[in-house]
């Protein structure tokens, strides 16, 4: 049995705004096994990025973890004081590859400066050791080690994204969260970055949570997929199950909205309406106002995640 | 065959680069970005012509040249047989824009945030002097909103753009382009910033409008899958040139140019069984800048099949290899 590197249970993270409480992450439970890639998908505003930042122990203000537990390699991190989180957890145990390679690097420092800072602070390395380590990781992601002496503006978008990936791996974390790592990139570069992540998964046994709204990219890399809607996981299971035997109407609709490269599709389906406001989510199942199969019970009671098949869960009254 | 709605002949657009003081004194040659470098194509009535390529290949510049937001350096543009390349006067441009409209990529920044939906849609009518009274214009605006399925229109006309969702905003942008009843629409990445489901919704809408109103589109995109779904014809651009062109199915199912093959290989597909396979991408390096264009075939430094003495020396021509299917490569069928 492969052990879980990440166990999330009943996690709630709400944004306390002036207009009301936004329930962005609402009762999320899932596990991540060692060496596994879990894909997290959903429309904008479904809480997938909020969940990513919460797992890093840094919900964006005014967000706060309300309750629940996040265990990384067996250690509970909810409730740890900020300085412990910073010194012992963030980047060492769990790290993040940010969206928007263009903006994640500081333009006034060299790549080397930005990469070595965490090594010197966290590991107490000397500058030479740190540069050595940074160069080793740059090579691992397919870059020329000499890049440590360059500034971000001298690099292309794909190279910057590789630098960000190398930085996330520097301290050998147990879990890496990749938040839309390929969104701003061209198709060819995007495919190269996905290839790189696949290679790292194989060589380093990387455990990763891959967040994106693009189900096609997600299929390229994920072993398991979780579909989020309005702050909740509505379906989770092995990729093949999710893509070929989706159980939740939302997953089914999302999949039939994707244009395919090698198939002639007469009509694309789409989901009418918009995702709900998370200050006042609809009663019962949150998808009920947009669901084509809505029943009376859907409007009254919230469905729980049910096992539809081995390791395949969905939250829907139809099942 | 009928006359094309839009015909482009050897269209070129070079952007000069500012020279520094010292370069000017030394008399260094003026450098230019070759954004669009001699492209020709024809678009027929009710067709959707997709222009695909990576960022910087010149696809958006082509779109801007066609709606006359930019002046071409050389070449010709014909709309329904009429030469419109060098129209200059205000009347001519106004008349042209009644027939040719544009939908922009970003529905957030392409609308004035201080205009209500009514004002946004009324503006083109005022500019073109359509509808004498406010009541007449109101009728047209309601009709346009109904056409893009923003219903009931009276609930929306008083709103500001920020009060709409991304999908609704893009619908308003489409209504704004359609309200003048144009024959031709340039859609520059109209769905690339939208969520999957909204993307499908907008593509369906544009398709429906094509059939109902007989609109012809130039669809500019980097996404081969949406092009396959929405377009009839496709041209693949690389560094300012069309390297392959033909009916969508032919280009995607039987690509002739190595660049098209690489682009197609890079498209992600929702097939999880291949998740552990590292995809082979038949391409190397990165897109060079459009200032120093490589000699010979401009794709040769990145092409894995390039032959010395041929590809780096001789410029290939766009040749029709099978009926309606063109490619610009020395090695078609030989690699």
PDB file of N, CA, C and O in Angstrom, chain B residues 130-202:
ATOM      1  N   UNK B 130     -27.586  55.403 -38.163  1.00  0.00           N
ATOM      2  CA  UNK B 130     -28.683  54.457 -38.401  1.00  0.00           C
ATOM      3  C   UNK B 130     -29.742  54.685 -37.319  1.00  0.00           C
ATOM      4  O   UNK B 130     -29.407  54.798 -36.136  1.00  0.00           O
ATOM      5  N   UNK B 131     -30.982  54.722 -37.710  1.00  0.00           N
ATOM      6  CA  UNK B 131     -32.053  54.934 -36.745  1.00  0.00           C
ATOM      7  C   UNK B 131     -32.155  56.404 -36.407  1.00  0.00           C
ATOM      8  O   UNK B 131     -31.286  56.971 -35.735  1.00  0.00           O
ATOM      9  N   UNK B 132     -33.226  57.055 -36.867  1.00  0.00           N
ATOM     10  CA  UNK B 132     -33.319  58.506 -36.698  1.00  0.00           C
ATOM     11  C   UNK B 132     -33.709  58.883 -35.274  1.00  0.00           C
ATOM     12  O   UNK B 132     -33.136  59.789 -34.683  1.00  0.00           O
ATOM     13  N   UNK B 133     -34.660  58.152 -34.725  1.00  0.00           N
ATOM     14  CA  UNK B 133     -35.104  58.502 -33.379  1.00  0.00           C
ATOM     15  C   UNK B 133     -34.560  57.499 -32.386  1.00  0.00           C
ATOM     16  O   UNK B 133     -34.108  56.410 -32.755  1.00  0.00           O
ATOM     17  N   UNK B 134     -34.600  57.897 -31.143  1.00  0.00           N
ATOM     18  CA  UNK B 134     -34.128  57.012 -30.086  1.00  0.00           C
ATOM     19  C   UNK B 134     -34.949  55.715 -30.069  1.00  0.00           C
ATOM     20  O   UNK B 134     -34.417  54.638 -29.831  1.00  0.00           O
ATOM     21  N   UNK B 135     -36.240  55.844 -30.338  1.00  0.00           N
ATOM     22  CA  UNK B 135     -37.112  54.664 -30.317  1.00  0.00           C
ATOM     23  C   UNK B 135     -36.683  53.655 -31.373  1.00  0.00           C
ATOM     24  O   UNK B 135     -36.641  52.452 -31.127  1.00  0.00           O
ATOM     25  N   UNK B 136     -36.330  54.163 -32.541  1.00  0.00           N
ATOM     26  CA  UNK B 136     -35.878  53.263 -33.607  1.00  0.00           C
ATOM     27  C   UNK B 136     -34.598  52.541 -33.211  1.00  0.00           C
ATOM     28  O   UNK B 136     -34.453  51.337 -33.418  1.00  0.00           O
ATOM     29  N   UNK B 137     -33.686  53.311 -32.623  1.00  0.00           N
ATOM     30  CA  UNK B 137     -32.416  52.708 -32.203  1.00  0.00           C
ATOM     31  C   UNK B 137     -32.658  51.686 -31.097  1.00  0.00           C
ATOM     32  O   UNK B 137     -32.045  50.621 -31.082  1.00  0.00           O
ATOM     33  N   UNK B 138     -33.567  52.029 -30.207  1.00  0.00           N
ATOM     34  CA  UNK B 138     -33.862  51.111 -29.116  1.00  0.00           C
ATOM     35  C   UNK B 138     -34.346  49.774 -29.666  1.00  0.00           C
ATOM     36  O   UNK B 138     -33.943  48.707 -29.203  1.00  0.00           O
ATOM     37  N   UNK B 139     -35.182  49.854 -30.680  1.00  0.00           N
ATOM     38  CA  UNK B 139     -35.697  48.629 -31.272  1.00  0.00           C
ATOM     39  C   UNK B 139     -34.559  47.772 -31.828  1.00  0.00           C
ATOM     40  O   UNK B 139     -34.505  46.559 -31.616  1.00  0.00           O
ATOM     41  N   UNK B 140     -33.643  48.443 -32.539  1.00  0.00           N
ATOM     42  CA  UNK B 140     -32.504  47.720 -33.106  1.00  0.00           C
ATOM     43  C   UNK B 140     -31.645  47.093 -32.004  1.00  0.00           C
ATOM     44  O   UNK B 140     -31.171  45.961 -32.130  1.00  0.00           O
ATOM     45  N   UNK B 141     -31.451  47.845 -30.936  1.00  0.00           N
ATOM     46  CA  UNK B 141     -30.613  47.350 -29.837  1.00  0.00           C
ATOM     47  C   UNK B 141     -31.261  46.133 -29.183  1.00  0.00           C
ATOM     48  O   UNK B 141     -30.599  45.121 -28.920  1.00  0.00           O
ATOM     49  N   UNK B 142     -32.584  46.214 -28.948  1.00  0.00           N
ATOM     50  CA  UNK B 142     -33.289  45.074 -28.358  1.00  0.00           C
ATOM     51  C   UNK B 142     -33.183  43.852 -29.261  1.00  0.00           C
ATOM     52  O   UNK B 142     -32.993  42.725 -28.817  1.00  0.00           O
ATOM     53  N   UNK B 143     -33.315  44.115 -30.564  1.00  0.00           N
ATOM     54  CA  UNK B 143     -33.253  43.000 -31.507  1.00  0.00           C
ATOM     55  C   UNK B 143     -31.871  42.327 -31.476  1.00  0.00           C
ATOM     56  O   UNK B 143     -31.764  41.098 -31.469  1.00  0.00           O
ATOM     57  N   UNK B 144     -30.831  43.171 -31.431  1.00  0.00           N
ATOM     58  CA  UNK B 144     -29.462  42.635 -31.406  1.00  0.00           C
ATOM     59  C   UNK B 144     -29.228  41.828 -30.140  1.00  0.00           C
ATOM     60  O   UNK B 144     -28.615  40.762 -30.170  1.00  0.00           O
ATOM     61  N   UNK B 145     -29.719  42.321 -29.022  1.00  0.00           N
ATOM     62  CA  UNK B 145     -29.524  41.593 -27.758  1.00  0.00           C
ATOM     63  C   UNK B 145     -30.272  40.270 -27.765  1.00  0.00           C
ATOM     64  O   UNK B 145     -29.780  39.266 -27.247  1.00  0.00           O
ATOM     65  N   UNK B 146     -31.463  40.279 -28.342  1.00  0.00           N
ATOM     66  CA  UNK B 146     -32.213  39.026 -28.419  1.00  0.00           C
ATOM     67  C   UNK B 146     -31.489  38.005 -29.295  1.00  0.00           C
ATOM     68  O   UNK B 146     -31.470  36.815 -29.010  1.00  0.00           O
ATOM     69  N   UNK B 147     -30.872  38.545 -30.354  1.00  0.00           N
ATOM     70  CA  UNK B 147     -30.158  37.670 -31.263  1.00  0.00           C
ATOM     71  C   UNK B 147     -29.021  36.924 -30.551  1.00  0.00           C
ATOM     72  O   UNK B 147     -28.760  35.763 -30.826  1.00  0.00           O
ATOM     73  N   UNK B 148     -28.327  37.606 -29.629  1.00  0.00           N
ATOM     74  CA  UNK B 148     -27.232  36.945 -28.906  1.00  0.00           C
ATOM     75  C   UNK B 148     -27.743  36.333 -27.603  1.00  0.00           C
ATOM     76  O   UNK B 148     -26.963  36.001 -26.713  1.00  0.00           O
ATOM     77  N   UNK B 149     -29.052  36.225 -27.474  1.00  0.00           N
ATOM     78  CA  UNK B 149     -29.713  35.552 -26.350  1.00  0.00           C
ATOM     79  C   UNK B 149     -29.443  36.207 -25.014  1.00  0.00           C
ATOM     80  O   UNK B 149     -29.245  35.539 -23.998  1.00  0.00           O
ATOM     81  N   UNK B 150     -29.398  37.533 -25.024  1.00  0.00           N
ATOM     82  CA  UNK B 150     -29.410  38.240 -23.748  1.00  0.00           C
ATOM     83  C   UNK B 150     -30.845  38.681 -23.571  1.00  0.00           C
ATOM     84  O   UNK B 150     -31.270  39.695 -24.116  1.00  0.00           O
ATOM     85  N   UNK B 151     -31.616  37.857 -22.859  1.00  0.00           N
ATOM     86  CA  UNK B 151     -33.044  38.132 -22.756  1.00  0.00           C
ATOM     87  C   UNK B 151     -33.504  38.089 -21.301  1.00  0.00           C
ATOM     88  O   UNK B 151     -32.945  37.343 -20.511  1.00  0.00           O
ATOM     89  N   UNK B 152     -34.512  38.860 -20.920  1.00  0.00           N
ATOM     90  CA  UNK B 152     -35.131  39.895 -21.752  1.00  0.00           C
ATOM     91  C   UNK B 152     -34.221  41.128 -21.831  1.00  0.00           C
ATOM     92  O   UNK B 152     -33.660  41.526 -20.808  1.00  0.00           O
ATOM     93  N   UNK B 153     -34.109  41.745 -23.013  1.00  0.00           N
ATOM     94  CA  UNK B 153     -33.150  42.837 -23.188  1.00  0.00           C
ATOM     95  C   UNK B 153     -33.381  44.009 -22.238  1.00  0.00           C
ATOM     96  O   UNK B 153     -32.414  44.618 -21.782  1.00  0.00           O
ATOM     97  N   UNK B 154     -34.659  44.281 -21.902  1.00  0.00           N
ATOM     98  CA  UNK B 154     -34.883  45.462 -21.057  1.00  0.00           C
ATOM     99  C   UNK B 154     -34.242  45.316 -19.667  1.00  0.00           C
ATOM    100  O   UNK B 154     -33.950  46.297 -19.009  1.00  0.00           O
ATOM    101  N   UNK B 155     -33.961  44.069 -19.248  1.00  0.00           N
ATOM    102  CA  UNK B 155     -33.288  43.875 -17.967  1.00  0.00           C
ATOM    103  C   UNK B 155     -31.803  44.207 -18.042  1.00  0.00           C
ATOM    104  O   UNK B 155     -31.153  44.399 -17.024  1.00  0.00           O
ATOM    105  N   UNK B 156     -31.278  44.221 -19.236  1.00  0.00           N
ATOM    106  CA  UNK B 156     -29.817  44.350 -19.363  1.00  0.00           C
ATOM    107  C   UNK B 156     -29.348  45.713 -19.867  1.00  0.00           C
ATOM    108  O   UNK B 156     -28.232  46.109 -19.585  1.00  0.00           O
ATOM    109  N   UNK B 157     -30.185  46.412 -20.641  1.00  0.00           N
ATOM    110  CA  UNK B 157     -29.709  47.642 -21.290  1.00  0.00           C
ATOM    111  C   UNK B 157     -29.217  48.682 -20.290  1.00  0.00           C
ATOM    112  O   UNK B 157     -28.346  49.486 -20.603  1.00  0.00           O
ATOM    113  N   UNK B 158     -29.750  48.655 -19.072  1.00  0.00           N
ATOM    114  CA  UNK B 158     -29.354  49.664 -18.098  1.00  0.00           C
ATOM    115  C   UNK B 158     -28.119  49.297 -17.302  1.00  0.00           C
ATOM    116  O   UNK B 158     -27.633  50.087 -16.511  1.00  0.00           O
ATOM    117  N   UNK B 159     -27.588  48.097 -17.551  1.00  0.00           N
ATOM    118  CA  UNK B 159     -26.455  47.655 -16.737  1.00  0.00           C
ATOM    119  C   UNK B 159     -25.119  48.154 -17.273  1.00  0.00           C
ATOM    120  O   UNK B 159     -24.996  48.484 -18.445  1.00  0.00           O
ATOM    121  N   UNK B 160     -24.124  48.151 -16.398  1.00  0.00           N
ATOM    122  CA  UNK B 160     -22.750  48.443 -16.806  1.00  0.00           C
ATOM    123  C   UNK B 160     -22.035  47.123 -17.092  1.00  0.00           C
ATOM    124  O   UNK B 160     -22.433  46.085 -16.553  1.00  0.00           O
ATOM    125  N   UNK B 161     -20.969  47.160 -17.896  1.00  0.00           N
ATOM    126  CA  UNK B 161     -20.280  45.897 -18.235  1.00  0.00           C
ATOM    127  C   UNK B 161     -19.865  45.075 -17.016  1.00  0.00           C
ATOM    128  O   UNK B 161     -19.932  43.849 -17.047  1.00  0.00           O
ATOM    129  N   UNK B 162     -19.457  45.742 -15.912  1.00  0.00           N
ATOM    130  CA  UNK B 162     -18.968  44.948 -14.770  1.00  0.00           C
ATOM    131  C   UNK B 162     -20.090  44.160 -14.107  1.00  0.00           C
ATOM    132  O   UNK B 162     -19.830  43.288 -13.283  1.00  0.00           O
ATOM    133  N   UNK B 163     -21.341  44.478 -14.457  1.00  0.00           N
ATOM    134  CA  UNK B 163     -22.453  43.761 -13.844  1.00  0.00           C
ATOM    135  C   UNK B 163     -22.798  42.493 -14.635  1.00  0.00           C
ATOM    136  O   UNK B 163     -23.741  41.790 -14.289  1.00  0.00           O
ATOM    137  N   UNK B 164     -22.052  42.226 -15.693  1.00  0.00           N
ATOM    138  CA  UNK B 164     -22.311  41.027 -16.493  1.00  0.00           C
ATOM    139  C   UNK B 164     -21.208  40.004 -16.265  1.00  0.00           C
ATOM    140  O   UNK B 164     -20.097  40.360 -15.901  1.00  0.00           O
ATOM    141  N   UNK B 165     -21.512  38.744 -16.549  1.00  0.00           N
ATOM    142  CA  UNK B 165     -20.478  37.712 -16.465  1.00  0.00           C
ATOM    143  C   UNK B 165     -19.633  37.758 -17.741  1.00  0.00           C
ATOM    144  O   UNK B 165     -20.008  38.410 -18.711  1.00  0.00           O
ATOM    145  N   UNK B 166     -18.521  37.040 -17.741  1.00  0.00           N
ATOM    146  CA  UNK B 166     -17.628  37.042 -18.899  1.00  0.00           C
ATOM    147  C   UNK B 166     -18.327  36.619 -20.182  1.00  0.00           C
ATOM    148  O   UNK B 166     -18.148  37.213 -21.236  1.00  0.00           O
ATOM    149  N   UNK B 167     -19.145  35.579 -20.079  1.00  0.00           N
ATOM    150  CA  UNK B 167     -19.859  35.074 -21.248  1.00  0.00           C
ATOM    151  C   UNK B 167     -20.863  36.098 -21.767  1.00  0.00           C
ATOM    152  O   UNK B 167     -20.967  36.331 -22.970  1.00  0.00           O
ATOM    153  N   UNK B 168     -21.592  36.741 -20.840  1.00  0.00           N
ATOM    154  CA  UNK B 168     -22.569  37.752 -21.260  1.00  0.00           C
ATOM    155  C   UNK B 168     -21.869  38.931 -21.918  1.00  0.00           C
ATOM    156  O   UNK B 168     -22.336  39.477 -22.916  1.00  0.00           O
ATOM    157  N   UNK B 169     -20.725  39.313 -21.361  1.00  0.00           N
ATOM    158  CA  UNK B 169     -19.989  40.429 -21.931  1.00  0.00           C
ATOM    159  C   UNK B 169     -19.547  40.131 -23.365  1.00  0.00           C
ATOM    160  O   UNK B 169     -19.647  40.964 -24.238  1.00  0.00           O
ATOM    161  N   UNK B 170     -19.081  38.885 -23.578  1.00  0.00           N
ATOM    162  CA  UNK B 170     -18.658  38.537 -24.934  1.00  0.00           C
ATOM    163  C   UNK B 170     -19.861  38.527 -25.872  1.00  0.00           C
ATOM    164  O   UNK B 170     -19.745  38.874 -27.038  1.00  0.00           O
ATOM    165  N   UNK B 171     -21.052  38.170 -25.351  1.00  0.00           N
ATOM    166  CA  UNK B 171     -22.259  38.236 -26.175  1.00  0.00           C
ATOM    167  C   UNK B 171     -22.569  39.667 -26.564  1.00  0.00           C
ATOM    168  O   UNK B 171     -22.990  39.929 -27.689  1.00  0.00           O
ATOM    169  N   UNK B 172     -22.412  40.586 -25.603  1.00  0.00           N
ATOM    170  CA  UNK B 172     -22.663  41.996 -25.919  1.00  0.00           C
ATOM    171  C   UNK B 172     -21.667  42.451 -26.995  1.00  0.00           C
ATOM    172  O   UNK B 172     -22.034  43.160 -27.935  1.00  0.00           O
ATOM    173  N   UNK B 173     -20.413  42.004 -26.870  1.00  0.00           N
ATOM    174  CA  UNK B 173     -19.412  42.366 -27.883  1.00  0.00           C
ATOM    175  C   UNK B 173     -19.831  41.848 -29.257  1.00  0.00           C
ATOM    176  O   UNK B 173     -19.653  42.535 -30.275  1.00  0.00           O
ATOM    177  N   UNK B 174     -20.411  40.661 -29.287  1.00  0.00           N
ATOM    178  CA  UNK B 174     -20.873  40.112 -30.561  1.00  0.00           C
ATOM    179  C   UNK B 174     -22.068  40.923 -31.067  1.00  0.00           C
ATOM    180  O   UNK B 174     -22.147  41.265 -32.255  1.00  0.00           O
ATOM    181  N   UNK B 175     -22.977  41.285 -30.155  1.00  0.00           N
ATOM    182  CA  UNK B 175     -24.129  42.098 -30.549  1.00  0.00           C
ATOM    183  C   UNK B 175     -23.663  43.436 -31.124  1.00  0.00           C
ATOM    184  O   UNK B 175     -24.202  43.925 -32.117  1.00  0.00           O
ATOM    185  N   UNK B 176     -22.623  44.006 -30.518  1.00  0.00           N
ATOM    186  CA  UNK B 176     -22.109  45.289 -30.995  1.00  0.00           C
ATOM    187  C   UNK B 176     -21.565  45.163 -32.416  1.00  0.00           C
ATOM    188  O   UNK B 176     -21.706  46.058 -33.229  1.00  0.00           O
ATOM    189  N   UNK B 177     -20.921  44.024 -32.689  1.00  0.00           N
ATOM    190  CA  UNK B 177     -20.390  43.831 -34.037  1.00  0.00           C
ATOM    191  C   UNK B 177     -21.522  43.559 -35.028  1.00  0.00           C
ATOM    192  O   UNK B 177     -21.452  43.964 -36.192  1.00  0.00           O
ATOM    193  N   UNK B 178     -22.590  42.902 -34.559  1.00  0.00           N
ATOM    194  CA  UNK B 178     -23.658  42.483 -35.481  1.00  0.00           C
ATOM    195  C   UNK B 178     -24.692  43.557 -35.752  1.00  0.00           C
ATOM    196  O   UNK B 178     -25.435  43.476 -36.720  1.00  0.00           O
ATOM    197  N   UNK B 179     -24.752  44.561 -34.885  1.00  0.00           N
ATOM    198  CA  UNK B 179     -25.858  45.510 -34.960  1.00  0.00           C
ATOM    199  C   UNK B 179     -25.864  46.281 -36.285  1.00  0.00           C
ATOM    200  O   UNK B 179     -26.899  46.737 -36.747  1.00  0.00           O
ATOM    201  N   UNK B 180     -24.676  46.371 -36.909  1.00  0.00           N
ATOM    202  CA  UNK B 180     -24.614  47.070 -38.191  1.00  0.00           C
ATOM    203  C   UNK B 180     -24.902  46.139 -39.359  1.00  0.00           C
ATOM    204  O   UNK B 180     -24.810  46.536 -40.512  1.00  0.00           O
ATOM    205  N   UNK B 181     -25.218  44.891 -39.032  1.00  0.00           N
ATOM    206  CA  UNK B 181     -25.496  43.907 -40.060  1.00  0.00           C
ATOM    207  C   UNK B 181     -24.344  43.750 -41.059  1.00  0.00           C
ATOM    208  O   UNK B 181     -24.524  43.884 -42.262  1.00  0.00           O
ATOM    209  N   UNK B 182     -23.136  43.465 -40.563  1.00  0.00           N
ATOM    210  CA  UNK B 182     -21.964  43.400 -41.434  1.00  0.00           C
ATOM    211  C   UNK B 182     -21.942  42.115 -42.258  1.00  0.00           C
ATOM    212  O   UNK B 182     -22.612  41.146 -41.911  1.00  0.00           O
ATOM    213  N   UNK B 183     -21.179  42.143 -43.349  1.00  0.00           N
ATOM    214  CA  UNK B 183     -21.047  40.929 -44.144  1.00  0.00           C
ATOM    215  C   UNK B 183     -19.887  40.085 -43.639  1.00  0.00           C
ATOM    216  O   UNK B 183     -19.843  38.885 -43.872  1.00  0.00           O
ATOM    217  N   UNK B 184     -18.943  40.755 -42.962  1.00  0.00           N
ATOM    218  CA  UNK B 184     -17.709  40.065 -42.611  1.00  0.00           C
ATOM    219  C   UNK B 184     -17.298  40.434 -41.187  1.00  0.00           C
ATOM    220  O   UNK B 184     -17.325  41.598 -40.805  1.00  0.00           O
ATOM    221  N   UNK B 185     -16.919  39.400 -40.408  1.00  0.00           N
ATOM    222  CA  UNK B 185     -16.498  39.679 -39.038  1.00  0.00           C
ATOM    223  C   UNK B 185     -15.121  39.072 -38.781  1.00  0.00           C
ATOM    224  O   UNK B 185     -14.871  37.913 -39.117  1.00  0.00           O
ATOM    225  N   UNK B 186     -14.235  39.892 -38.225  1.00  0.00           N
ATOM    226  CA  UNK B 186     -12.934  39.394 -37.792  1.00  0.00           C
ATOM    227  C   UNK B 186     -13.050  39.098 -36.302  1.00  0.00           C
ATOM    228  O   UNK B 186     -13.315  40.000 -35.512  1.00  0.00           O
ATOM    229  N   UNK B 187     -12.910  37.839 -35.919  1.00  0.00           N
ATOM    230  CA  UNK B 187     -13.014  37.464 -34.509  1.00  0.00           C
ATOM    231  C   UNK B 187     -11.622  37.076 -34.032  1.00  0.00           C
ATOM    232  O   UNK B 187     -11.092  36.045 -34.418  1.00  0.00           O
ATOM    233  N   UNK B 188     -11.026  37.942 -33.203  1.00  0.00           N
ATOM    234  CA  UNK B 188      -9.650  37.730 -32.762  1.00  0.00           C
ATOM    235  C   UNK B 188      -9.654  37.027 -31.409  1.00  0.00           C
ATOM    236  O   UNK B 188      -9.880  37.652 -30.383  1.00  0.00           O
ATOM    237  N   UNK B 189      -9.407  35.740 -31.394  1.00  0.00           N
ATOM    238  CA  UNK B 189      -9.403  34.917 -30.173  1.00  0.00           C
ATOM    239  C   UNK B 189     -10.630  35.199 -29.302  1.00  0.00           C
ATOM    240  O   UNK B 189     -10.502  35.486 -28.111  1.00  0.00           O
ATOM    241  N   UNK B 190     -11.833  35.088 -29.859  1.00  0.00           N
ATOM    242  CA  UNK B 190     -13.006  35.502 -29.077  1.00  0.00           C
ATOM    243  C   UNK B 190     -13.307  34.616 -27.876  1.00  0.00           C
ATOM    244  O   UNK B 190     -14.032  35.026 -26.994  1.00  0.00           O
ATOM    245  N   UNK B 191     -12.762  33.413 -27.831  1.00  0.00           N
ATOM    246  CA  UNK B 191     -13.123  32.526 -26.720  1.00  0.00           C
ATOM    247  C   UNK B 191     -11.929  32.122 -25.863  1.00  0.00           C
ATOM    248  O   UNK B 191     -12.082  31.351 -24.931  1.00  0.00           O
ATOM    249  N   UNK B 192     -10.749  32.677 -26.148  1.00  0.00           N
ATOM    250  CA  UNK B 192      -9.572  32.141 -25.453  1.00  0.00           C
ATOM    251  C   UNK B 192      -9.540  32.523 -23.978  1.00  0.00           C
ATOM    252  O   UNK B 192      -8.848  31.894 -23.197  1.00  0.00           O
ATOM    253  N   UNK B 193     -10.291  33.550 -23.566  1.00  0.00           N
ATOM    254  CA  UNK B 193     -10.242  33.913 -22.147  1.00  0.00           C
ATOM    255  C   UNK B 193     -11.431  33.367 -21.364  1.00  0.00           C
ATOM    256  O   UNK B 193     -11.640  33.738 -20.227  1.00  0.00           O
ATOM    257  N   UNK B 194     -12.222  32.511 -22.002  1.00  0.00           N
ATOM    258  CA  UNK B 194     -13.450  32.068 -21.354  1.00  0.00           C
ATOM    259  C   UNK B 194     -13.331  30.633 -20.841  1.00  0.00           C
ATOM    260  O   UNK B 194     -12.556  29.838 -21.347  1.00  0.00           O
ATOM    261  N   UNK B 195     -14.148  30.325 -19.838  1.00  0.00           N
ATOM    262  CA  UNK B 195     -14.222  28.964 -19.306  1.00  0.00           C
ATOM    263  C   UNK B 195     -14.762  27.988 -20.344  1.00  0.00           C
ATOM    264  O   UNK B 195     -15.481  28.392 -21.245  1.00  0.00           O
ATOM    265  N   UNK B 196     -14.467  26.690 -20.147  1.00  0.00           N
ATOM    266  CA  UNK B 196     -14.879  25.670 -21.117  1.00  0.00           C
ATOM    267  C   UNK B 196     -16.342  25.761 -21.535  1.00  0.00           C
ATOM    268  O   UNK B 196     -16.665  25.755 -22.713  1.00  0.00           O
ATOM    269  N   UNK B 197     -17.217  25.817 -20.538  1.00  0.00           N
ATOM    270  CA  UNK B 197     -18.635  25.766 -20.847  1.00  0.00           C
ATOM    271  C   UNK B 197     -19.074  27.034 -21.581  1.00  0.00           C
ATOM    272  O   UNK B 197     -19.828  26.982 -22.550  1.00  0.00           O
ATOM    273  N   UNK B 198     -18.571  28.184 -21.145  1.00  0.00           N
ATOM    274  CA  UNK B 198     -18.918  29.452 -21.799  1.00  0.00           C
ATOM    275  C   UNK B 198     -18.320  29.494 -23.193  1.00  0.00           C
ATOM    276  O   UNK B 198     -18.919  30.008 -24.139  1.00  0.00           O
ATOM    277  N   UNK B 199     -17.137  28.912 -23.343  1.00  0.00           N
ATOM    278  CA  UNK B 199     -16.501  28.836 -24.648  1.00  0.00           C
ATOM    279  C   UNK B 199     -17.398  28.097 -25.634  1.00  0.00           C
ATOM    280  O   UNK B 199     -17.664  28.564 -26.739  1.00  0.00           O
ATOM    281  N   UNK B 200     -17.923  26.951 -25.182  1.00  0.00           N
ATOM    282  CA  UNK B 200     -18.813  26.164 -26.034  1.00  0.00           C
ATOM    283  C   UNK B 200     -20.054  26.972 -26.388  1.00  0.00           C
ATOM    284  O   UNK B 200     -20.516  26.968 -27.533  1.00  0.00           O
ATOM    285  N   UNK B 201     -20.556  27.720 -25.404  1.00  0.00           N
ATOM    286  CA  UNK B 201     -21.755  28.514 -25.599  1.00  0.00           C
ATOM    287  C   UNK B 201     -21.538  29.601 -26.663  1.00  0.00           C
ATOM    288  O   UNK B 201     -22.357  29.783 -27.571  1.00  0.00           O
ATOM    289  N   UNK B 202     -20.405  30.293 -26.583  1.00  0.00           N
ATOM    290  CA  UNK B 202     -20.116  31.384 -27.523  1.00  0.00           C
ATOM    291  C   UNK B 202     -19.854  30.816 -28.923  1.00  0.00           C
ATOM    292  O   UNK B 202     -20.314  31.362 -29.925  1.00  0.00           O
TER     293      UNK B 202
END
